[in-house]
Coordinates of C-alpha atoms in Angstrom, one line a residue:
Chain A
X1 CA 74.3 160.2 126.9
X2 CA 77.3 162.0 125.7
X3 CA 80.4 160.0 124.8
X4 CA 82.6 163.1 124.9
X5 CA 84.9 163.9 127.8
X6 CA 82.8 164.5 130.9
X7 CA 80.0 162.2 129.6
X8 CA 79.1 158.9 131.0
X9 CA 80.4 155.9 129.2
X10 CA 77.9 153.4 127.7
X11 CA 77.8 150.5 130.0
X12 CA 77.5 147.7 127.5
X13 CA 77.9 143.9 127.8
X14 CA 80.4 142.4 125.5
X15 CA 81.8 138.9 125.1
X16 CA 85.4 138.7 126.2
X17 CA 88.0 136.5 124.6
X18 CA 86.7 133.4 126.5
X19 CA 83.2 134.0 125.3
X20 CA 82.0 135.2 128.7
X21 CA 79.7 138.1 128.8
X22 CA 81.1 141.0 130.7
X23 CA 79.5 144.3 131.6
X24 CA 82.0 147.0 131.0
X25 CA 81.3 148.8 134.2
X26 CA 82.7 145.8 136.1
X27 CA 86.1 146.8 134.6
X28 CA 86.1 150.5 135.5
X29 CA 84.2 150.1 138.8
X30 CA 87.3 149.6 140.8
X31 CA 89.9 151.4 138.8
X32 CA 90.1 153.7 135.8
X33 CA 90.0 151.9 132.5
X34 CA 91.8 152.5 129.3
X35 CA 89.4 151.2 126.6
X36 CA 91.0 150.8 123.2
X37 CA 89.0 150.3 120.0
X38 CA 91.2 148.6 117.4
X39 CA 90.7 148.5 113.6
X40 CA 92.1 145.1 112.9
X41 CA 93.6 142.1 114.7
X42 CA 97.3 143.2 114.7
Chain B
X1 CA 100.0 152.4 119.7
X2 CA 100.1 148.8 118.7
X3 CA 98.6 146.5 121.3
X4 CA 102.1 145.0 121.6
X5 CA 103.3 148.4 122.8
X6 CA 100.4 148.7 125.2
X7 CA 101.3 145.3 126.6
X8 CA 104.9 146.5 127.0
X9 CA 103.7 149.4 129.1
X10 CA 100.9 147.5 130.9
X11 CA 102.9 147.6 134.1
X12 CA 103.3 151.3 134.0
X13 CA 99.6 151.7 133.2
X14 CA 98.7 149.6 136.2
X15 CA 101.2 151.5 138.3
X16 CA 99.3 154.6 137.4
X17 CA 96.2 153.0 138.8
X18 CA 94.5 151.9 135.6
X19 CA 93.6 148.8 133.6
X20 CA 93.3 148.1 129.9
X21 CA 90.7 146.5 127.8
X22 CA 90.6 146.2 124.0
X23 CA 87.6 146.0 121.8
X24 CA 87.9 144.3 118.4
X25 CA 85.6 143.7 115.5
X26 CA 86.5 140.0 115.5
X27 CA 84.5 137.1 116.7
X28 CA 85.3 135.6 120.1
X29 CA 87.5 133.0 118.4
X30 CA 89.4 135.6 116.4
X31 CA 89.7 137.9 119.4
X32 CA 91.1 135.0 121.5
X33 CA 93.6 134.2 118.8
X34 CA 94.6 137.9 118.6
X35 CA 95.1 138.1 122.3
X36 CA 97.2 134.9 122.3
X37 CA 99.2 135.9 119.3
X38 CA 100.4 139.1 120.9
X39 CA 100.7 137.7 124.4
X40 CA 98.2 140.2 125.8
X41 CA 97.4 140.1 129.5
X42 CA 94.4 142.4 129.5
X43 CA 90.9 141.7 128.6
X44 CA 89.9 141.7 124.9
X45 CA 86.3 141.9 123.7
X46 CA 84.7 140.7 120.6
X47 CA 82.3 143.1 118.9
X48 CA 81.8 141.9 115.3
X49 CA 78.5 143.8 115.0
X50 CA 80.3 147.0 116.1
X51 CA 77.7 147.6 118.9
X52 CA 80.3 149.2 121.2
X53 CA 81.9 151.1 118.3
X54 CA 78.6 152.7 117.5
X55 CA 77.6 153.3 121.1
X56 CA 80.9 155.0 121.8
X57 CA 80.5 156.9 118.5
X58 CA 83.8 155.8 117.2
X59 CA 83.7 157.3 113.7
X60 CA 84.2 155.7 110.3
X61 CA 87.0 157.1 108.3
X62 CA 87.5 158.3 104.8
X63 CA 89.9 156.6 102.4
X64 CA 92.7 159.1 103.0
X65 CA 92.4 158.6 106.8
X66 CA 92.6 154.8 106.5
X67 CA 95.0 154.3 103.7
X68 CA 96.6 157.6 102.9
X69 CA 100.4 158.4 103.0
X70 CA 100.2 159.2 106.7
X71 CA 99.4 155.6 107.3
X72 CA 101.9 153.9 105.0
X73 CA 105.0 154.5 107.1
X74 CA 103.3 153.5 110.4
X75 CA 101.8 150.5 108.7
X76 CA 105.1 149.4 107.3
X77 CA 106.8 149.8 110.7
X78 CA 104.1 147.8 112.4
X79 CA 104.3 145.1 109.8
X80 CA 108.1 144.8 110.2
X81 CA 107.8 144.7 114.0
X82 CA 104.9 142.5 114.6
X83 CA 103.7 141.2 111.3
X84 CA 100.5 141.7 109.4
X85 CA 97.3 142.0 111.4
X86 CA 94.2 140.4 110.0
X87 CA 91.6 142.9 108.8
X88 CA 88.2 142.2 110.2
X89 CA 84.9 144.1 110.3
X90 CA 84.4 147.4 108.6
X91 CA 87.6 148.6 107.0
X92 CA 86.4 152.2 107.4
X93 CA 86.3 151.9 111.2
X94 CA 88.7 154.2 112.9
X95 CA 90.5 153.4 116.1
X96 CA 90.0 155.3 119.4
X97 CA 91.1 155.2 123.0
X98 CA 89.2 156.4 126.0
X99 CA 89.8 156.5 129.8
X100 CA 86.9 156.1 132.2
X101 CA 87.1 156.7 135.9
X102 CA 85.5 154.4 138.4
X103 CA 82.2 156.3 138.1
X104 CA 82.1 155.6 134.4
X105 CA 82.8 159.2 133.5
X106 CA 84.9 159.6 130.4
X107 CA 88.0 161.5 131.4
X108 CA 90.0 161.2 128.1
X109 CA 89.1 160.5 124.6
X110 CA 91.3 160.2 121.5
X111 CA 89.7 159.7 118.2
X112 CA 92.3 158.9 115.6
X113 CA 92.7 161.4 112.7
X114 CA 94.2 158.6 110.6
X115 CA 94.2 154.9 111.2
X116 CA 97.8 155.2 112.5
X117 CA 97.1 158.0 114.9
X118 CA 97.2 156.9 118.6
X119 CA 97.6 158.7 121.9
X120 CA 101.0 158.3 123.5
X121 CA 101.3 156.1 126.5
X122 CA 102.6 159.1 128.4
X123 CA 99.4 160.9 127.8
X124 CA 97.3 158.0 129.0
X125 CA 99.5 157.6 132.1
X126 CA 99.2 161.3 132.9
X127 CA 95.4 161.0 132.7
X128 CA 95.3 157.9 134.9
X129 CA 97.6 159.6 137.4
X130 CA 95.3 162.7 137.5
X131 CA 92.3 160.4 138.0
X132 CA 94.1 158.5 140.8
X133 CA 95.5 161.6 142.5
X134 CA 92.4 163.7 142.3
X135 CA 92.0 167.4 142.0
X136 CA 95.0 168.2 144.2
X137 CA 97.2 166.7 141.5
X138 CA 96.4 169.8 139.4
X139 CA 98.0 172.2 141.9

């Protein structure tokens, strides 16, 4: 699975800010998703 | 691209047909506090073990990329605007931004060359518009 442009995004399950497990594809399934990875909390 | 700026342009991003989610290296509690502190309306995810960072192959940076001169000015500006963010997780972790379409295909990827390097919102909105409008948008 390539994570470069054109590849398929890893469909992981992560805990959101409420502690609920969310599969990432549920976010992009209905509309494109901007996924931002941050370095620190601010 | 501080998340405060993303929040400020969230309406434009949604108008271009997209949504936003942020992945942090904090715990759920830390991520919730971060989201609340900056008044974010989009989903934020806790990844203290960097599972997603590794799966998406977000690279670790070298010292010059993380704390070199190119970062100082941006860091100072951010500090003056929004205060000091709490460092969590691996300090070598670089930031990144990706856009996935509704099939999960990666349509855009920006890997930061320094910890202060972020794609412009205009760039993200253009990508979202091209995804929304389809191939005919390229003519």
